[in-house]
Short mmCIF file of C-alpha atoms and ligand atoms in Angstrom, two decimals:
data_model
loop_
_atom_site.label_atom_id
_atom_site.label_comp_id
_atom_site.label_asym_id
_atom_site.label_seq_id
_atom_site.Cartn_x
_atom_site.Cartn_y
_atom_site.Cartn_z
CA UNK A 27 0.00 0.00 0.00
CA UNK A 28 1.49 3.30 -1.02
CA UNK A 29 1.31 6.33 1.23
CA UNK A 30 -0.30 9.59 0.19
CA UNK A 31 2.65 11.46 1.64
CA UNK A 32 5.49 8.90 2.20
CA UNK A 33 8.06 11.55 3.18
CA UNK A 34 5.90 12.34 6.24
CA UNK A 35 4.00 9.09 6.85
CA UNK A 36 7.10 6.87 6.87
CA UNK A 37 9.37 9.39 8.61
CA UNK A 38 11.73 8.02 11.28
CA UNK A 39 10.47 8.48 14.84
CA UNK A 40 13.40 10.76 15.71
CA UNK A 41 12.72 13.02 12.73
CA UNK A 42 8.99 13.07 13.49
CA UNK A 43 9.61 14.04 17.11
CA UNK A 44 11.97 16.83 16.02
CA UNK A 45 9.26 18.10 13.68
CA UNK A 46 6.62 17.89 16.42
CA UNK A 47 8.82 19.85 18.81
CA UNK A 48 9.38 22.57 16.20
CA UNK A 49 5.62 22.94 15.60
CA UNK A 50 4.79 22.81 19.32
CA UNK A 51 7.32 25.53 20.18
CA UNK A 52 6.06 27.78 17.37
CA UNK A 53 2.44 27.24 18.37
CA UNK A 54 3.05 27.97 22.07
CA UNK A 55 4.93 31.23 21.37
CA UNK A 56 2.13 32.29 19.04
CA UNK A 57 -0.53 31.49 21.63
CA UNK A 58 1.35 33.18 24.45
CA UNK A 59 1.69 36.32 22.33
CA UNK A 60 -1.71 36.50 20.64
CA UNK A 61 -4.26 34.56 22.73
CA UNK A 62 -5.29 36.43 25.92
CA UNK A 63 -7.07 33.23 27.05
CA UNK A 64 -4.00 31.02 26.73
CA UNK A 65 -1.59 33.71 27.95
CA UNK A 66 -3.55 33.93 31.21
CA UNK A 67 -3.80 30.18 31.52
CA UNK A 68 -0.03 29.74 31.09
CA UNK A 69 0.66 32.49 33.61
CA UNK A 70 -1.68 30.84 36.10
CA UNK A 71 0.19 27.56 35.57
CA UNK A 72 3.53 29.37 36.04
CA UNK A 73 4.87 28.33 32.67
CA UNK A 74 6.53 30.42 29.94
CA UNK A 75 7.18 29.33 26.32
CA UNK A 76 10.94 29.36 27.13
CA UNK A 77 10.27 26.50 29.58
CA UNK A 78 9.38 24.19 26.69
CA UNK A 79 12.80 22.84 25.79
CA UNK A 80 11.81 19.40 24.52
CA UNK A 81 8.72 17.56 23.33
CA UNK A 82 8.46 15.89 26.74
CA UNK A 83 8.10 19.35 28.33
CA UNK A 84 4.55 19.39 26.96
CA UNK A 85 3.53 18.01 30.38
CA UNK A 86 4.28 21.46 31.84
CA UNK A 87 1.51 23.02 29.76
CA UNK A 88 -2.00 23.50 31.16
CA UNK A 89 -4.96 21.52 29.82
CA UNK A 90 -7.84 22.81 27.72
CA UNK A 91 -11.41 21.60 28.20
CA UNK A 92 -14.66 21.66 26.28
CA UNK A 93 -15.95 23.93 29.01
CA UNK A 94 -13.36 26.54 27.95
CA UNK A 95 -14.97 26.70 24.52
CA UNK A 96 -18.42 27.09 26.03
CA UNK A 97 -17.25 29.72 28.52
CA UNK A 98 -15.65 31.67 25.68
CA UNK A 99 -18.58 31.36 23.29
CA UNK A 100 -18.63 32.13 20.46
CA UNK A 101 -15.13 33.22 19.45
CA UNK A 102 -13.23 34.58 22.45
CA UNK A 103 -10.62 31.80 22.18
CA UNK A 104 -9.87 32.48 18.52
CA UNK A 105 -6.44 33.73 17.54
CA UNK A 106 -6.28 36.37 14.79
CA UNK A 107 -9.02 38.44 13.22
CA UNK A 108 -12.28 37.53 11.51
CA UNK A 109 -10.77 38.46 8.13
CA UNK A 110 -8.47 35.45 8.41
CA UNK A 111 -11.39 33.05 8.90
CA UNK A 112 -12.93 31.27 5.95
CA UNK A 113 -15.46 28.99 7.72
CA UNK A 114 -17.32 28.23 10.94
CA UNK A 115 -18.66 24.92 12.18
CA UNK A 116 -20.99 24.86 15.19
CA UNK A 117 -21.81 21.93 17.47
CA UNK A 118 -25.42 21.03 18.22
CA UNK A 119 -25.15 22.33 21.79
CA UNK A 120 -27.59 19.90 23.36
CA UNK A 121 -26.13 20.45 26.84
CA UNK A 122 -26.24 24.21 26.84
CA UNK A 123 -24.23 26.58 24.72
CA UNK A 124 -22.91 25.11 21.49
CA UNK A 125 -19.22 25.29 20.63
CA UNK A 126 -18.01 27.25 17.62
CA UNK A 127 -14.90 26.33 15.66
CA UNK A 128 -13.36 28.81 13.20
CA UNK A 129 -11.02 27.81 10.36
CA UNK A 130 -8.38 29.71 8.39
CA UNK A 131 -7.58 28.57 4.85
CA UNK A 132 -4.53 26.73 6.23
CA UNK A 133 -6.77 24.97 8.79
CA UNK A 134 -9.04 23.74 6.00
CA UNK A 135 -6.03 22.67 3.91
CA UNK A 136 -4.56 20.66 6.77
CA UNK A 137 -7.95 19.09 7.56
CA UNK A 138 -8.38 17.99 3.95
CA UNK A 139 -4.77 16.75 3.90
CA UNK A 140 -5.36 14.66 7.02
CA UNK A 141 -8.52 13.09 5.56
CA UNK A 142 -6.78 12.54 2.21
CA UNK A 143 -3.96 10.61 3.90
CA UNK A 144 -6.56 8.65 5.86
CA UNK A 145 -8.69 7.73 2.84
CA UNK A 146 -5.59 6.78 0.90
CA UNK A 147 -4.48 4.56 3.82
CA UNK A 148 -7.69 2.53 3.41
CA UNK A 149 -6.90 2.14 -0.27
CA UNK A 150 -9.07 4.87 -1.77
CA UNK A 151 -7.90 7.09 -4.64
CA UNK A 152 -8.64 8.54 -8.07
CA UNK A 153 -10.50 5.47 -9.33
CA UNK A 154 -12.99 5.59 -6.47
CA UNK A 155 -16.48 7.00 -6.30
CA UNK A 156 -17.12 7.98 -2.69
CA UNK A 157 -20.61 8.60 -1.34
CA UNK A 158 -20.50 10.95 1.64
CA UNK A 159 -23.57 10.09 3.73
CA UNK A 160 -22.69 12.24 6.73
CA UNK A 161 -24.71 15.40 7.28
CA UNK A 162 -23.54 18.46 5.38
CA UNK A 163 -23.77 21.78 7.18
CA UNK A 164 -22.74 22.99 10.61
CA UNK A 165 -21.79 19.41 11.52
CA UNK A 166 -18.20 18.64 10.41
CA UNK A 167 -18.79 15.12 9.03
CA UNK A 168 -20.08 15.88 5.53
CA UNK A 169 -17.76 18.68 4.47
CA UNK A 170 -14.78 17.09 6.25
CA UNK A 171 -14.99 13.87 4.25
CA UNK A 172 -16.01 15.75 1.13
CA UNK A 173 -12.85 17.86 0.84
CA UNK A 174 -10.59 14.95 1.82
CA UNK A 175 -12.17 12.72 -0.82
CA UNK A 176 -11.77 15.39 -3.49
CA UNK A 177 -8.16 15.84 -2.41
CA UNK A 178 -7.33 12.18 -3.17
CA UNK A 179 -8.89 12.71 -6.59
CA UNK A 180 -11.93 10.52 -5.98
CA UNK A 181 -15.34 11.38 -7.43
CA UNK A 182 -17.63 12.52 -4.63
CA UNK A 183 -21.36 11.86 -4.32
CA UNK A 184 -22.47 14.38 -1.65
CA UNK A 185 -25.55 12.39 -0.61
CA UNK A 186 -25.74 13.74 2.97
CA UNK A 187 -28.14 11.95 5.36
CA UNK A 188 -31.58 10.41 4.89
CA UNK A 189 -33.65 9.02 2.00
CA UNK A 190 -32.04 5.59 2.24
CA UNK A 191 -33.71 4.04 -0.83
CA UNK A 192 -32.42 6.89 -2.96
CA UNK A 193 -28.95 6.41 -1.45
CA UNK A 194 -29.02 2.77 -2.51
CA UNK A 195 -30.10 3.74 -6.04
CA UNK A 196 -27.20 6.20 -6.21
CA UNK A 197 -24.79 3.50 -5.05
CA UNK A 198 -26.02 1.27 -7.89
CA UNK A 199 -26.41 3.85 -10.66
CA UNK A 200 -23.23 5.84 -10.03
CA UNK A 201 -21.17 2.69 -9.33
CA UNK A 202 -20.15 3.95 -5.89
CA UNK A 203 -17.13 2.09 -4.47
CA UNK A 204 -16.95 3.59 -0.96
CA UNK A 205 -19.31 5.13 1.57
CA UNK A 206 -18.70 7.37 4.60
CA UNK A 207 -21.43 7.33 7.28
CA UNK A 208 -22.19 6.29 10.87
CA UNK A 209 -21.95 2.55 11.62
CA UNK A 210 -25.63 2.40 12.61
CA UNK A 211 -26.59 4.03 9.30
CA UNK A 212 -24.46 1.46 7.47
CA UNK A 213 -26.49 -1.32 9.11
CA UNK A 214 -29.71 0.49 8.29
CA UNK A 215 -28.57 0.80 4.68
CA UNK A 216 -27.80 -2.92 4.58
CA UNK A 217 -31.25 -3.80 5.94
CA UNK A 218 -33.03 -1.44 3.55
CA UNK A 219 -31.14 -2.82 0.56
CA UNK A 220 -32.17 -6.35 1.56
CA UNK A 221 -35.80 -5.22 1.63
CA UNK A 222 -35.35 -3.68 -1.82
CA UNK A 223 -33.90 -6.95 -3.10
CA UNK A 224 -30.47 -5.41 -3.64
CA UNK A 225 -27.48 -7.54 -2.64
CA UNK A 226 -24.73 -5.01 -1.83
CA UNK A 227 -22.02 -7.56 -2.50
CA UNK A 228 -23.37 -8.80 -5.84
CA UNK A 229 -25.42 -5.92 -7.19
CA UNK A 230 -23.15 -2.96 -6.33
CA UNK A 231 -19.47 -2.06 -6.47
CA UNK A 232 -19.42 -0.87 -2.85
CA UNK A 233 -16.34 -2.37 -1.18
CA UNK A 234 -15.21 0.14 1.47
CA UNK A 235 -17.01 1.88 4.33
CA UNK A 236 -15.45 4.61 6.47
CA UNK A 237 -17.54 4.69 9.63
CA UNK A 238 -17.54 6.93 12.68
CA UNK A 239 -19.19 9.77 14.66
CA UNK A 240 -20.61 7.32 17.20
CA UNK A 241 -19.14 4.50 19.30
CA UNK A 242 -19.06 1.05 17.75
CA UNK A 243 -17.44 -2.29 18.49
CA UNK A 244 -15.38 -4.97 16.75
CA UNK A 245 -18.51 -7.14 16.85
CA UNK A 246 -20.40 -4.48 14.95
CA UNK A 247 -17.56 -4.27 12.41
CA UNK A 248 -17.68 -8.02 11.87
CA UNK A 249 -21.43 -7.92 11.49
CA UNK A 250 -21.32 -5.10 8.92
CA UNK A 251 -18.56 -6.85 6.98
CA UNK A 252 -20.42 -10.18 7.00
CA UNK A 253 -23.77 -8.75 5.92
CA UNK A 254 -22.45 -6.44 3.22
CA UNK A 255 -19.13 -7.88 2.10
CA UNK A 256 -17.77 -4.34 2.51
CA UNK A 257 -14.56 -3.68 4.44
CA UNK A 258 -15.36 -1.31 7.32
CA UNK A 259 -12.87 1.19 8.75
CA UNK A 260 -13.03 3.32 11.87
CA UNK A 261 -12.62 7.11 11.48
CA UNK A 262 -11.93 9.46 14.38
CA UNK A 263 -12.07 13.15 15.14
CA UNK A 264 -14.09 15.80 16.94
CA UNK A 265 -15.15 19.27 15.87
CA UNK A 266 -12.77 20.99 18.32
CA UNK A 267 -9.83 19.25 16.61
CA UNK A 268 -11.30 20.22 13.15
CA UNK A 269 -13.70 17.34 12.51
CA UNK A 270 -13.14 13.76 11.28
CA UNK A 271 -9.37 13.50 10.75
CA UNK A 272 -7.86 10.05 11.25
CA UNK A 273 -8.66 6.46 10.24
CA UNK A 274 -7.28 2.99 10.48
CA UNK A 275 -5.19 1.75 7.57
CA UNK A 276 -5.95 -1.48 5.68
CA UNK A 277 -4.39 -3.42 8.59
CA UNK A 278 -7.48 -2.47 10.70
CA UNK A 279 -5.24 -2.38 13.73
CA UNK A 280 -5.52 1.08 15.29
CA UNK A 281 -6.18 4.60 14.05
CA UNK A 282 -3.12 6.44 12.67
CA UNK A 283 -2.77 9.91 14.18
CA UNK A 284 -0.68 12.04 11.80
CA UNK A 285 2.10 13.22 14.08
CA UNK A 286 2.93 16.37 12.12
CA UNK A 287 -0.65 17.56 12.72
CA UNK A 288 -1.44 16.20 16.17
CA UNK A 289 0.45 15.10 19.27
CA UNK A 290 -1.31 12.45 21.32
CA UNK A 291 -1.10 11.66 25.02
CA UNK A 292 -3.11 9.09 26.97
CA UNK A 293 -3.56 10.10 30.61
CA UNK A 294 -4.92 8.65 33.78
CA UNK A 295 -8.17 10.68 33.94
CA UNK A 296 -7.95 11.00 37.73
CA UNK A 297 -4.28 11.99 38.21
CA UNK A 298 -3.49 13.51 34.79
CA UNK A 299 -0.31 11.38 34.62
CA UNK A 300 0.83 10.10 31.22
CA UNK A 301 0.22 6.39 30.64
CA UNK A 302 2.37 4.02 28.60
CA UNK A 303 1.62 2.12 25.37
CA UNK A 304 -1.35 -0.25 25.67
CA UNK A 305 -2.68 1.33 28.88
CA UNK A 306 -6.24 2.61 28.71
CA UNK A 307 -6.89 6.20 29.68
CA UNK A 308 -8.18 9.57 28.54
CA UNK A 309 -7.13 10.83 25.12
CA UNK A 310 -5.47 14.26 25.19
CA UNK A 311 -4.62 15.90 21.88
CA UNK A 312 -2.47 18.88 20.95
CA UNK A 313 -3.06 20.17 17.43
CA UNK A 314 0.33 21.28 16.17
CA UNK A 315 -0.55 23.44 13.16
CA UNK A 316 -4.03 24.75 13.89
CA UNK A 317 -4.31 28.52 13.47
CA UNK A 318 -7.76 29.97 14.21
CA UNK A 319 -8.57 27.81 17.23
CA UNK A 320 -5.38 26.13 18.45
CA UNK A 321 -5.98 23.23 20.83
CA UNK A 322 -3.24 22.44 23.34
CA UNK A 323 -3.48 19.40 25.59
CA UNK A 324 -7.21 19.22 24.90
CA UNK A 325 -8.95 16.73 27.20
CA UNK A 326 -11.11 15.05 24.60
CA UNK A 327 -12.69 12.76 27.19
CA UNK A 328 -12.58 9.63 25.01
CA UNK A 329 -11.08 6.44 26.44
CA UNK A 330 -8.39 4.75 24.37
CA UNK A 331 -4.80 3.47 24.45
CA UNK A 332 -1.87 4.09 22.11
CA UNK A 333 0.67 2.01 20.24
CA UNK A 334 3.85 3.75 19.06
CA UNK A 335 5.38 0.81 17.21
CA UNK A 336 5.67 1.07 13.43
CA UNK A 337 2.58 -0.37 11.76
CA UNK A 338 2.74 -3.33 9.38
CA UNK A 339 1.71 -0.86 6.66
CA UNK A 340 5.03 0.97 7.11
CA UNK A 341 3.61 4.13 8.65
CA UNK A 342 5.56 5.27 11.70
CA UNK A 343 2.87 7.48 13.23
CA UNK A 344 1.32 6.53 16.55
CA UNK A 345 -1.94 4.56 16.52
CA UNK A 346 -4.80 4.76 19.01
CA UNK A 347 -7.20 1.91 19.71
CA UNK A 348 -10.91 2.02 19.01
CA UNK A 349 -12.62 4.42 21.42
CA UNK A 350 -14.08 2.28 24.20
CA UNK A 351 -16.04 4.89 26.15
CA UNK A 352 -16.18 8.37 27.59
CA UNK A 353 -14.62 9.74 30.72
CA UNK A 354 -17.85 11.47 31.50
CA UNK A 355 -20.91 9.34 30.86
CA UNK A 356 -22.18 11.05 27.77
CA UNK A 357 -24.31 8.83 25.60
CA UNK A 358 -24.40 9.15 21.84
CA UNK A 359 -27.84 8.13 20.64
CA UNK A 360 -28.39 8.14 16.89
CA UNK A 361 -25.51 10.58 16.57
CA UNK A 362 -26.91 12.99 19.19
CA UNK A 363 -25.10 13.64 22.45
CA UNK A 364 -27.26 12.85 25.48
CA UNK A 365 -26.17 13.39 29.06
CA UNK A 366 -27.94 11.66 31.96
CA UNK A 367 -27.93 15.06 33.65
CA UNK A 368 -30.12 16.40 30.83
CA UNK A 369 -32.60 13.57 31.32
CA UNK A 370 -32.63 14.27 35.04
CA UNK A 371 -33.21 17.96 34.43
CA UNK A 372 -36.11 17.28 32.06
CA UNK A 373 -37.76 14.77 34.42
CA UNK A 374 -37.47 17.11 37.37
CA UNK A 375 -39.69 19.55 35.47
CA UNK A 376 -42.62 17.12 35.66
CA UNK A 377 -44.28 17.48 39.09
CA UNK A 378 -45.75 13.95 39.16
CA UNK A 379 -42.32 12.28 38.94
CA UNK A 380 -39.91 11.23 41.68
CA UNK A 381 -36.14 11.70 41.39
CA UNK A 382 -35.22 8.08 40.69
CA UNK A 383 -34.82 7.10 37.08
CA UNK A 384 -32.83 4.80 34.85
CA UNK A 385 -31.84 5.05 31.19
CA UNK A 386 -31.62 1.91 29.17
CA UNK A 387 -29.98 2.16 25.77
CA UNK A 388 -30.20 -0.60 23.23
CA UNK A 389 -29.83 -1.11 19.54
CA UNK A 390 -32.91 -2.55 17.88
CA UNK A 391 -32.09 -3.51 14.34
CA UNK A 392 -29.74 -0.81 13.13
CA UNK A 393 -30.97 2.06 15.26
CA UNK A 394 -30.32 3.08 18.83
CA UNK A 395 -33.28 3.06 21.17
CA UNK A 396 -33.56 4.70 24.57
CA UNK A 397 -35.93 3.76 27.35
CA UNK A 398 -36.31 6.03 30.35
CA UNK A 399 -37.77 4.30 33.39
CA UNK A 400 -38.90 6.73 36.05
CA UNK A 401 -40.60 6.43 39.42
CA UNK A 402 -43.84 8.22 40.17
CA UNK A 403 -44.22 10.26 43.34
CA UNK A 404 -46.40 8.42 45.88
CA UNK A 405 -49.00 11.19 45.50
CA UNK A 406 -49.15 10.66 41.74
CA UNK A 407 -49.37 6.88 41.95
CA UNK A 408 -52.78 6.01 40.60
CA UNK A 409 -54.87 3.08 39.46
CA UNK A 410 -56.46 5.14 36.74
CA UNK A 411 -54.86 3.73 33.64
CA UNK A 412 -55.94 6.67 31.44
CA UNK A 413 -54.18 9.15 33.73
CA UNK A 414 -50.99 7.13 33.58
CA UNK A 415 -51.09 6.83 29.81
CA UNK A 416 -51.49 10.56 29.32
CA UNK A 417 -48.70 11.24 31.84
CA UNK A 418 -46.46 8.82 29.98
CA UNK A 419 -47.01 10.71 26.71
CA UNK A 420 -46.37 13.99 28.47
CA UNK A 421 -43.03 12.73 29.83
CA UNK A 422 -42.03 11.39 26.40
CA UNK A 423 -42.81 14.77 24.88
CA UNK A 424 -40.80 16.66 27.52
CA UNK A 425 -37.82 14.35 26.97
CA UNK A 426 -37.99 14.65 23.19
CA UNK A 427 -38.05 18.44 23.40
CA UNK A 428 -35.12 18.54 25.76
CA UNK A 429 -32.89 15.87 24.18
CA UNK A 430 -33.76 16.23 20.48
CA UNK A 431 -34.07 12.46 20.33
CA UNK A 432 -37.09 10.29 21.05
CA UNK A 433 -37.22 8.11 24.15
CA UNK A 434 -39.65 5.42 25.27
CA UNK A 435 -40.99 6.00 28.77
CA UNK A 436 -41.97 3.52 31.45
CA UNK A 437 -43.60 4.82 34.63
CA UNK A 438 -42.95 2.65 37.64
CA UNK A 439 -44.18 2.72 41.23
CA UNK A 440 -42.38 4.57 44.03
CA UNK A 441 -39.42 2.59 45.44
CA UNK A 442 -39.27 0.19 42.47
CA UNK A 443 -35.84 1.10 41.06
CA UNK A 444 -32.61 -0.13 42.63
CA UNK A 445 -30.96 2.37 44.96
CA UNK A 446 -27.20 2.90 44.88
CA UNK A 447 -24.81 4.12 47.50
CA UNK A 448 -22.58 6.85 46.14
CA UNK A 449 -22.73 7.41 42.40
CA UNK A 450 -26.03 6.17 40.99
CA UNK A 451 -25.85 3.78 38.09
CA UNK A 452 -28.26 5.66 35.90
CA UNK A 453 -27.35 4.14 32.55
CA UNK A 454 -27.55 0.62 31.22
CA UNK A 455 -26.01 0.54 27.75
CA UNK A 456 -26.62 -2.77 26.01
CA UNK A 457 -25.38 -1.67 22.61
CA UNK A 458 -22.01 -3.45 22.73
CA UNK A 459 -23.72 -6.78 23.26
CA UNK A 460 -24.54 -7.52 19.65
ZN1 ZN B 17 -0.97 1.18 9.35
#
């Protein structure tokens, strides 16, 4: 397998580290000089750019959190003026204020470069016809994959989300060879094509799927590959880092993080200490060349481990394992972020309900489903079945409004749900048990 950019992708580890140090140093001086936010944060941490004398000195630098972006909404963390920006992306903001990411032209170029290397590492190139079935718009998925796919010289079908039967017709008629979408949508697509009498393996040229934007398991990969005959690859990124950026290579053995663009640490989430290869902890990423919204030691909150050995594909850049969870307990349901605290907040607004509840998440067919089981207050406990049915609909409506995703509701009697000492186990996620 040839690299998109062999001079960088197969660089010796020593050379790559020297390059990373050069970018880090430049970025920190720039931030210290031009970002009031980061200048203050460095001062508070008692660190000056001159203190960064090696790549390992990165541990002296303070962390950045998602909360910082919210607190500085919309653009108070940006470096440089609006005239240097060429695009905004905005998160959905389901837990309060959304986060805004600005991009300079160089930021967009590096994002497309990262995706181009990634797509090329799964074997895609000029001969491919790539259907991008991520949402186009404020969400980074659609446009992120779009520009990367164009950069490798592929022909892009910007299908965006929805209208699955039409998507399958496009795959057939335009002889699509690769698709980019969420893993659950890929399963949905497979089921719909079966109903339409279309065998993806025999009746289409689709052979590659680049899947991400929600957690998925090896079991799910195997299932997708068995049903469709398509090879499925994991893609990773978040909007704060630019968007989708990194994928596995054809070895399917970890996600390559391009070291000239990003420096990766895996930390013990409690102590903040760096962990070694193979140890599971919180992913922390420093973007080395980002201009408009530089991210330094950003606590992404995803749980992973890293492997810094050279991959069988020849690429020397560090790999991270499939994301196995979140440090906080955020749930991603049909691509939408849901926090148990949001559910709690919504339920507390209904006077008939007690404070004990449980969220059960499952995957029925290809789609996530969420069941919220909540106790009634003793005063609201009633034998009148009609009253309970209308209350149940009311609660479902309140939840849907608050979460932007539908939930089934089950009302249970007072004292029915298990009580926990200390941290309540609010969430039962059955989705990994496929
Ligand atoms: Zn590889």
